[in-house]
mmCIF file with all atom_site columns, C-alpha atoms in Angstrom:
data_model
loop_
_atom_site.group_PDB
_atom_site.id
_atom_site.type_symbol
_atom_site.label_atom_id
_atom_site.label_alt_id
_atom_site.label_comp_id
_atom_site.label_asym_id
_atom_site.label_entity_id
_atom_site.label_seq_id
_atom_site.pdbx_PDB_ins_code
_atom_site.Cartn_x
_atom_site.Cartn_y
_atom_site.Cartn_z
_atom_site.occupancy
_atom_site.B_iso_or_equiv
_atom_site.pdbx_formal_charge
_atom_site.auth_seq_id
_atom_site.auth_comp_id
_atom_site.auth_asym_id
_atom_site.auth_atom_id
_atom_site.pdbx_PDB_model_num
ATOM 1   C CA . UNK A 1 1   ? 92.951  -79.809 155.623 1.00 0.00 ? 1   UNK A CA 1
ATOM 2   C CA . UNK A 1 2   ? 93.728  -76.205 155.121 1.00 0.00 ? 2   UNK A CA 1
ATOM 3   C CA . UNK A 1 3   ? 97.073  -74.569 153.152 1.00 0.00 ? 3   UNK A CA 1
ATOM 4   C CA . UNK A 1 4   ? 99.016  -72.399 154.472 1.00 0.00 ? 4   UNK A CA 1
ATOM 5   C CA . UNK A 1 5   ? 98.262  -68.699 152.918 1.00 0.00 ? 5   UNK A CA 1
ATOM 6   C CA . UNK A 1 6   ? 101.424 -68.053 151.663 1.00 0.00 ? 6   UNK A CA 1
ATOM 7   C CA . UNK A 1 7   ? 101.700 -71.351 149.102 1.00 0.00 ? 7   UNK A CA 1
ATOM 8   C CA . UNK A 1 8   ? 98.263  -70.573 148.381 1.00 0.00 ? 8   UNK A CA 1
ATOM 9   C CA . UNK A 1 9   ? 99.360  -67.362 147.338 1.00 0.00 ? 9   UNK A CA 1
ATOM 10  C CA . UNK A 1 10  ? 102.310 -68.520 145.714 1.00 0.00 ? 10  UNK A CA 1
ATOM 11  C CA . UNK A 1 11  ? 100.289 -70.672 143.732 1.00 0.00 ? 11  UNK A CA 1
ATOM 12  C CA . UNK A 1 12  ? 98.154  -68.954 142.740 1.00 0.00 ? 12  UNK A CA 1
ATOM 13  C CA . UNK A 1 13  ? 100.083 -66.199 141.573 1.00 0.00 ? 13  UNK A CA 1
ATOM 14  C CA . UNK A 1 14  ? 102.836 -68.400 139.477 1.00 0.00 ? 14  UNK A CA 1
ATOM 15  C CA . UNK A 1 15  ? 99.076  -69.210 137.703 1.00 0.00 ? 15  UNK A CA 1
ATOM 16  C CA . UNK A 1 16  ? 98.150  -66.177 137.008 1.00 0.00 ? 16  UNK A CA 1
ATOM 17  C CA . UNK A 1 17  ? 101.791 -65.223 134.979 1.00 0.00 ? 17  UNK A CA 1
ATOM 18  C CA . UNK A 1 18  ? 101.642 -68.349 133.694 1.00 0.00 ? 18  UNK A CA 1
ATOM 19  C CA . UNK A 1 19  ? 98.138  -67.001 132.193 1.00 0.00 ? 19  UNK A CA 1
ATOM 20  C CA . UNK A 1 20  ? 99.490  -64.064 131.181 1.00 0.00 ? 20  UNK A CA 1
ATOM 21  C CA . UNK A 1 21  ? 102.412 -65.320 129.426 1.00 0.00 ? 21  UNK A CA 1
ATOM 22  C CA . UNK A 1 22  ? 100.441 -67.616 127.972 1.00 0.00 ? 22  UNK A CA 1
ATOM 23  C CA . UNK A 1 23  ? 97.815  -65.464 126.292 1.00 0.00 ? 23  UNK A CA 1
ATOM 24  C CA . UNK A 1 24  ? 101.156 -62.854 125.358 1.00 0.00 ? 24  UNK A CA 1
ATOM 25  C CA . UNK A 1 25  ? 102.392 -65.541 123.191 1.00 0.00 ? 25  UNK A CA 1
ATOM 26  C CA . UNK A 1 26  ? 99.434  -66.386 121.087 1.00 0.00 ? 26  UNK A CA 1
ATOM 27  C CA . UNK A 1 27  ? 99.015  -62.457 120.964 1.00 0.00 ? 27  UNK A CA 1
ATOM 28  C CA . UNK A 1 28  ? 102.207 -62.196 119.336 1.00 0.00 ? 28  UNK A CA 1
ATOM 29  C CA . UNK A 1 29  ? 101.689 -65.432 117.499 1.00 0.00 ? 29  UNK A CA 1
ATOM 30  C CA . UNK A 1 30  ? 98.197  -64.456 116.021 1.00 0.00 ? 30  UNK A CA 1
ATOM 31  C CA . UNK A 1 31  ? 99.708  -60.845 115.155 1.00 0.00 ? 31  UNK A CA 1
ATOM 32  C CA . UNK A 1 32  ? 102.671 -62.461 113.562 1.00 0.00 ? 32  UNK A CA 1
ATOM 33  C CA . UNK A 1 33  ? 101.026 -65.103 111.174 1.00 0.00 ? 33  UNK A CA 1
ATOM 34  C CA . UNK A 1 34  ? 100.296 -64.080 107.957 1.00 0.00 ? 34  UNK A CA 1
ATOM 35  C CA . UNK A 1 35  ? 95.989  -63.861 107.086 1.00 0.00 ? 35  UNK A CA 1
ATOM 36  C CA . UNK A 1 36  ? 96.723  -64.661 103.646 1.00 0.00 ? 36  UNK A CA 1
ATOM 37  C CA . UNK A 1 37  ? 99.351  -64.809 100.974 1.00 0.00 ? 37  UNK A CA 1
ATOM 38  C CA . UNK A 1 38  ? 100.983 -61.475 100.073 1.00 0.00 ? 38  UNK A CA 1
ATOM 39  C CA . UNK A 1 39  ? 100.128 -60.819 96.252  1.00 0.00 ? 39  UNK A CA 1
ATOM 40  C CA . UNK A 1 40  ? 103.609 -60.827 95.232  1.00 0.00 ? 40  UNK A CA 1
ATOM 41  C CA . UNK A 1 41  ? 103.297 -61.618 91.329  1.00 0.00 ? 41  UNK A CA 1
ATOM 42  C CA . UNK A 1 42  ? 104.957 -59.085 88.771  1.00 0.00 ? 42  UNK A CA 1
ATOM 43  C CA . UNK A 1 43  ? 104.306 -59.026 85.311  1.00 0.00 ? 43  UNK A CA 1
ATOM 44  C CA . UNK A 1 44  ? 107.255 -59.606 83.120  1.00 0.00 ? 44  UNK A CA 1
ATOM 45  C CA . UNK A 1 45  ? 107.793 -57.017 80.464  1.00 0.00 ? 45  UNK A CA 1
ATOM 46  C CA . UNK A 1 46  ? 110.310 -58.522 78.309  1.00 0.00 ? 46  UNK A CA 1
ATOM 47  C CA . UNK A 1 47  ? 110.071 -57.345 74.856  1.00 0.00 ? 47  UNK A CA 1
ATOM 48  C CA . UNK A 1 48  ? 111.187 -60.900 73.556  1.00 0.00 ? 48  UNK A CA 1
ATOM 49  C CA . UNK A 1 49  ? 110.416 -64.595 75.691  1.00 0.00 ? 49  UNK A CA 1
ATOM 50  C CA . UNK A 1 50  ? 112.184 -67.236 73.527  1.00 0.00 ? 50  UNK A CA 1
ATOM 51  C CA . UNK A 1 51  ? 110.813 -70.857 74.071  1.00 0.00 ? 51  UNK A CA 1
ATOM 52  C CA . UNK A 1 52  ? 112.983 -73.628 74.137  1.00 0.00 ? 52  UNK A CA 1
ATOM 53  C CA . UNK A 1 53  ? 110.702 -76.314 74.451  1.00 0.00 ? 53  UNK A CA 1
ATOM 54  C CA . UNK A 1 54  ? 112.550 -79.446 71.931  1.00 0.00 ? 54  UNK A CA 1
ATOM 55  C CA . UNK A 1 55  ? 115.878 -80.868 73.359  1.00 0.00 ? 55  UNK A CA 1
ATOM 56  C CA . UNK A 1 56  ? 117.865 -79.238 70.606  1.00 0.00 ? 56  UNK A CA 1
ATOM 57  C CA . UNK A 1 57  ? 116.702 -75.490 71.551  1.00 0.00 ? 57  UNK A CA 1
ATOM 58  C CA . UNK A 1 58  ? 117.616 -76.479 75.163  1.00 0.00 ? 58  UNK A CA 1
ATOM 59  C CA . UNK A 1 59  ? 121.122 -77.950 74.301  1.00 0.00 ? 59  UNK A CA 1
ATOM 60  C CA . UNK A 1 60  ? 121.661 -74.846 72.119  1.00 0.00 ? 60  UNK A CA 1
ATOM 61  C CA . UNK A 1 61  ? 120.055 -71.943 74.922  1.00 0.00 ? 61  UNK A CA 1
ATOM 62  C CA . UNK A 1 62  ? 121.872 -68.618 74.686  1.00 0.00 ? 62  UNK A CA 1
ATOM 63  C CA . UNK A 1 63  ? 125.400 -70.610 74.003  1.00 0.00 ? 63  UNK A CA 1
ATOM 64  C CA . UNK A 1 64  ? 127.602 -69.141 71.377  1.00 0.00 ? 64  UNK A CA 1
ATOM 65  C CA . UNK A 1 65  ? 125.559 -65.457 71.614  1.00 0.00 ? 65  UNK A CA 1
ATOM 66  C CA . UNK A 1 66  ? 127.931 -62.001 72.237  1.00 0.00 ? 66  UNK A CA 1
ATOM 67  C CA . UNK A 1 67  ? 125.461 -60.227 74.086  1.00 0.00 ? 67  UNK A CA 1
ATOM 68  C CA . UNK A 1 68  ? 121.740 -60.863 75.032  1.00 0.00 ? 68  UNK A CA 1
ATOM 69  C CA . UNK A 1 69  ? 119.172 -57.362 74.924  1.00 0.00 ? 69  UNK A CA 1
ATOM 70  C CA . UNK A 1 70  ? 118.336 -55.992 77.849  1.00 0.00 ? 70  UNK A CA 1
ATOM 71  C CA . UNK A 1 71  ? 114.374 -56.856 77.441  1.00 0.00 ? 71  UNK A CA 1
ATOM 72  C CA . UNK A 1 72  ? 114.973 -60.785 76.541  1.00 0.00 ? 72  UNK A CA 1
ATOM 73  C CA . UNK A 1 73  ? 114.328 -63.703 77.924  1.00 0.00 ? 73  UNK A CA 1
ATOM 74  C CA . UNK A 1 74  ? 114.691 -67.238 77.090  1.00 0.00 ? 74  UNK A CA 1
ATOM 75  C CA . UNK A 1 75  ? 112.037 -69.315 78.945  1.00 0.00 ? 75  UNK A CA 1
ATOM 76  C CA . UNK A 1 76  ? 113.402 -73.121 78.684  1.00 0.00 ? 76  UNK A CA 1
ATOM 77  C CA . UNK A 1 77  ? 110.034 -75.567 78.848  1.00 0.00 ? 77  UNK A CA 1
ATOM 78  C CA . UNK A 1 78  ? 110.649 -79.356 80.006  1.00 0.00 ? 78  UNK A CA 1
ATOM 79  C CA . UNK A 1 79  ? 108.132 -82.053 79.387  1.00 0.00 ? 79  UNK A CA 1
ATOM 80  C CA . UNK A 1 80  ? 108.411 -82.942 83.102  1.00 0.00 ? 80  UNK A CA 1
ATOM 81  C CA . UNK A 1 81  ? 109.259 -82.019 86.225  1.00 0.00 ? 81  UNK A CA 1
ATOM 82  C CA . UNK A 1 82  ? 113.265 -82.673 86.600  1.00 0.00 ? 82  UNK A CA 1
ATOM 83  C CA . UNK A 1 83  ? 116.611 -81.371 88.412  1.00 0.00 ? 83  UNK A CA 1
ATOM 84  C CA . UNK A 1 84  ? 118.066 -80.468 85.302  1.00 0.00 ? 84  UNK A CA 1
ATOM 85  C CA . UNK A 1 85  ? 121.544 -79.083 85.562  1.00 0.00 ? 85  UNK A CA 1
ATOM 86  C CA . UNK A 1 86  ? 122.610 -75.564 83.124  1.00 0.00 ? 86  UNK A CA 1
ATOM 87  C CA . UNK A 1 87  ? 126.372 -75.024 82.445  1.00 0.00 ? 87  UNK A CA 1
ATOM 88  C CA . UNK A 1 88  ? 127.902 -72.211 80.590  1.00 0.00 ? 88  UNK A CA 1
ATOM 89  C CA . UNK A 1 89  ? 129.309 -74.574 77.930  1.00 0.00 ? 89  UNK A CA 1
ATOM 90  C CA . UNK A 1 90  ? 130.298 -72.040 74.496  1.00 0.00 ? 90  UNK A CA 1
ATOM 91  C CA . UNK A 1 91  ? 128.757 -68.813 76.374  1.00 0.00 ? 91  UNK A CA 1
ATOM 92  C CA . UNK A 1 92  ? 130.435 -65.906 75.609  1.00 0.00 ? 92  UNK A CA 1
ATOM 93  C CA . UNK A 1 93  ? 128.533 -63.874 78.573  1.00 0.00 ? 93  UNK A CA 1
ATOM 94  C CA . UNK A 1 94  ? 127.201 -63.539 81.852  1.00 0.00 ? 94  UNK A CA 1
ATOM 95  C CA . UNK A 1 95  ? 123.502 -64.657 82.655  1.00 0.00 ? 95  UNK A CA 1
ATOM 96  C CA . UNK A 1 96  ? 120.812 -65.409 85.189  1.00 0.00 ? 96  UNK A CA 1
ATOM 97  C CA . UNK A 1 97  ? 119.306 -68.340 85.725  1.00 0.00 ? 97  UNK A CA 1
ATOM 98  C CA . UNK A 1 98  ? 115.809 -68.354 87.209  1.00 0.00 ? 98  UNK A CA 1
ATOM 99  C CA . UNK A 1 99  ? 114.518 -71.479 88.554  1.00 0.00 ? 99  UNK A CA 1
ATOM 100 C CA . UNK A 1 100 ? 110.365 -71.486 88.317  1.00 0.00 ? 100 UNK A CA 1
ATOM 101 C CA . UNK A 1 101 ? 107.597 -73.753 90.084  1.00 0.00 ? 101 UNK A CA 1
ATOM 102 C CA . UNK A 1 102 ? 104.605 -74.668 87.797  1.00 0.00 ? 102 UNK A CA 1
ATOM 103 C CA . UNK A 1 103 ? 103.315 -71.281 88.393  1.00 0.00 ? 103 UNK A CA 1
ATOM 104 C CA . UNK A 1 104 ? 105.889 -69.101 87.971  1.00 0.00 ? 104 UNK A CA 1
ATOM 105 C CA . UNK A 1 105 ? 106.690 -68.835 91.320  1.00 0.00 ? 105 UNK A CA 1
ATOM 106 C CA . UNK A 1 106 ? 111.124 -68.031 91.772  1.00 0.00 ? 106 UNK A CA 1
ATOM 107 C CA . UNK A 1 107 ? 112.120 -70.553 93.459  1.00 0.00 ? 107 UNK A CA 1
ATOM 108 C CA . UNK A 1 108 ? 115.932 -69.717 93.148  1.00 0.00 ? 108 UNK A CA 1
ATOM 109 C CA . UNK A 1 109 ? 117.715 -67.264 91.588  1.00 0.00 ? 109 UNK A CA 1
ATOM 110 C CA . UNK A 1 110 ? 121.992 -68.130 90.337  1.00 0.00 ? 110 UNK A CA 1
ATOM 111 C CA . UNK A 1 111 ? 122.570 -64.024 89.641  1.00 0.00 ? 111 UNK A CA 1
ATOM 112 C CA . UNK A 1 112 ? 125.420 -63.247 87.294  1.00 0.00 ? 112 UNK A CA 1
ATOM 113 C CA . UNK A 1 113 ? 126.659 -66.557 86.104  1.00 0.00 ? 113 UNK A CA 1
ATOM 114 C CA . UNK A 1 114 ? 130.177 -66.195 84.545  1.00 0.00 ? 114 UNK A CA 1
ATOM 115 C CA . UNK A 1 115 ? 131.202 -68.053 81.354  1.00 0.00 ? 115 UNK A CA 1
ATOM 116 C CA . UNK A 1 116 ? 134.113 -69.222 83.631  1.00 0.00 ? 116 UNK A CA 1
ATOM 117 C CA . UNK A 1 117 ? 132.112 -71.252 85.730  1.00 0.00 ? 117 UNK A CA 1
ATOM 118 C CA . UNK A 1 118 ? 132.309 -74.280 83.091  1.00 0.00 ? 118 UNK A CA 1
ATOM 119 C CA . UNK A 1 119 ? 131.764 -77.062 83.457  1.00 0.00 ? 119 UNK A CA 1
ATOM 120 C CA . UNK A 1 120 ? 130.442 -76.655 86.576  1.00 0.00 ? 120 UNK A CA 1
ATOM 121 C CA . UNK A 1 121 ? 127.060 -77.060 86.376  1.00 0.00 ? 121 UNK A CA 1
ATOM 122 C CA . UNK A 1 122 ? 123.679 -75.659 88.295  1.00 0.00 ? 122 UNK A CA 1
ATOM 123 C CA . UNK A 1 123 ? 120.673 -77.090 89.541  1.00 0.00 ? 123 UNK A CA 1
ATOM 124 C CA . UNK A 1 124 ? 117.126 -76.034 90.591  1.00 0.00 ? 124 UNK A CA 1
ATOM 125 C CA . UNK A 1 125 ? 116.217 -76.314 94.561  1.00 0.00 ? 125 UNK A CA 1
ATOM 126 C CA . UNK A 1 126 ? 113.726 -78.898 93.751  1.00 0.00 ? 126 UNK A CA 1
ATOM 127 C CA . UNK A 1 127 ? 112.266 -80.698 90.425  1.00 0.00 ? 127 UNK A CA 1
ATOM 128 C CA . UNK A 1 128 ? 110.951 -77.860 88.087  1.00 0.00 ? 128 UNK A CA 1
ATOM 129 C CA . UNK A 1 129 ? 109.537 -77.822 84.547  1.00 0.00 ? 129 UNK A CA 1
ATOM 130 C CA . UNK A 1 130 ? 110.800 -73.923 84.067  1.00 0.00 ? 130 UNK A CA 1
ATOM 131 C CA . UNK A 1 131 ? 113.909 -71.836 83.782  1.00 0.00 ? 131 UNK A CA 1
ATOM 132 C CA . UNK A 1 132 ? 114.380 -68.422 82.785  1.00 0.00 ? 132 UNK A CA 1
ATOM 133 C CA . UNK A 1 133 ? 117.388 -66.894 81.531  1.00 0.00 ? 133 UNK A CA 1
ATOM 134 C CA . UNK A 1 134 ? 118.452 -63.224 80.911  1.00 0.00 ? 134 UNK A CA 1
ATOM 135 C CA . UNK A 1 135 ? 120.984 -61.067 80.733  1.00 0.00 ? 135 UNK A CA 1
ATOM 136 C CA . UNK A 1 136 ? 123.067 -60.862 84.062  1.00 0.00 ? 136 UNK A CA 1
ATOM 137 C CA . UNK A 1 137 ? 122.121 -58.750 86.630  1.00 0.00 ? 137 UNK A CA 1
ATOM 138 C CA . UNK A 1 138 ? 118.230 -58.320 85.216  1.00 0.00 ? 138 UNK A CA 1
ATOM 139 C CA . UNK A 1 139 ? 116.566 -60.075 88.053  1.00 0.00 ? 139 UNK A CA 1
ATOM 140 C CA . UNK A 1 140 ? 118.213 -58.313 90.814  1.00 0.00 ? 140 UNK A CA 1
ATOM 141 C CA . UNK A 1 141 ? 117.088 -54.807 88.293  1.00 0.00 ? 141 UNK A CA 1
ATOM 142 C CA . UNK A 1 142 ? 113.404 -55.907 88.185  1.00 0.00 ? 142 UNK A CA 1
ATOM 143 C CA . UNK A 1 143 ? 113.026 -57.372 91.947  1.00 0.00 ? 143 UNK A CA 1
ATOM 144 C CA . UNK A 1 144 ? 112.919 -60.918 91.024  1.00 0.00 ? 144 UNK A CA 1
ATOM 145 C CA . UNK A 1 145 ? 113.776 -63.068 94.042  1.00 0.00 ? 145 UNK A CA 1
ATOM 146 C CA . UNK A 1 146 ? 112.600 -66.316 96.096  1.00 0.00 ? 146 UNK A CA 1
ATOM 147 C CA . UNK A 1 147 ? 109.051 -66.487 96.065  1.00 0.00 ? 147 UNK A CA 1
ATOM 148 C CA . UNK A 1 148 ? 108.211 -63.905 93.113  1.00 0.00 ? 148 UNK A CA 1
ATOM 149 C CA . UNK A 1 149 ? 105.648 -65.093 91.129  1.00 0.00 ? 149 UNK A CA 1
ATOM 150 C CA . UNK A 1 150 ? 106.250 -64.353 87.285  1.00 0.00 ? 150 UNK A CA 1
ATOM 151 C CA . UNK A 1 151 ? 103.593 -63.604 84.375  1.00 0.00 ? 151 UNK A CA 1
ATOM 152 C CA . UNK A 1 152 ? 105.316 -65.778 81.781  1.00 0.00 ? 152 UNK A CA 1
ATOM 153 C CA . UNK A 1 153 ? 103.915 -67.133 78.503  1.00 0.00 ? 153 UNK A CA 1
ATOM 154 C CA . UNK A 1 154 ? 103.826 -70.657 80.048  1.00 0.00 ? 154 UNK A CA 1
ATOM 155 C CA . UNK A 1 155 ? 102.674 -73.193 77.027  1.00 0.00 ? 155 UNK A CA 1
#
């Protein structure tokens, strides 16, 4: 039984694109996939990291304060791993709020969080331990986004 050239050749040509497009795509793919995670930690140079670590210092947090300094920071420290919500209850000024993995990792940043936003409230992506707040507009200054990884004086 013999086949005729021309499907023969038709054949065997739509297999040899298919080859080619074939090896293109894992070219791309292999050049697009990351070899290893991009060193992305920075190392926070706050002049002043508060702890709030006991559940009065993280009722209390920056509530009922003017102004905060420019190189301050107050790191609030859960026993466990929770969706905890913030609200701006008694703030007299605008903040961040930087939500943190385990190892300091951002895992969302609310940017400029007005006083008039109460009593709505905020939550983390997912179940964290750590939160960061500053002054407004201090993590957009110092590059902090999704997937920084902050130096912080974890306890």
């Amino acid at each position: 039984l013999s086949v005729p050239l021309k499907t023969r050749y038709t054949r065997d040509m739509r297999l040899f694109i298919s080859g080619i497009l074939l090896l293109a795509v894992a070219g791309i793919g292999i050049f697009l996939w990351p070899s290893e995670k991009k060193d992305t930690s920075i190392e926070v140079t706050l002049e002043t990291v508060e702890i709030a670590d006991t559940p009065e210092e993280r009722a209390q947090g920056l509530s009922g304060r003017a102004s905060i300094p420019d190189d301050y920071g107050m790191l609030f420290v859960f026993p466990e791993a929770g969706s905890y919500g913030f609200w701006m209850k008694d703030m007299q000024t605008s903040i961040d709020i930087i939500w943190l993995s385990d190892d300091g990792e951002v895992l969302r940043v609310n940017a400029n969080v007005s006083p008039d936003t109460y009593p709505d409230s905020f939550y983390p992506p997912r179940p964290v331990r750590y939160v960061l707040e500053t002054r407004a507009g201090l993590a957009g200054e110092r590059g902090w986004g999704l997937g920084t990884v902050l130096e912080l004086p974890f306890p």
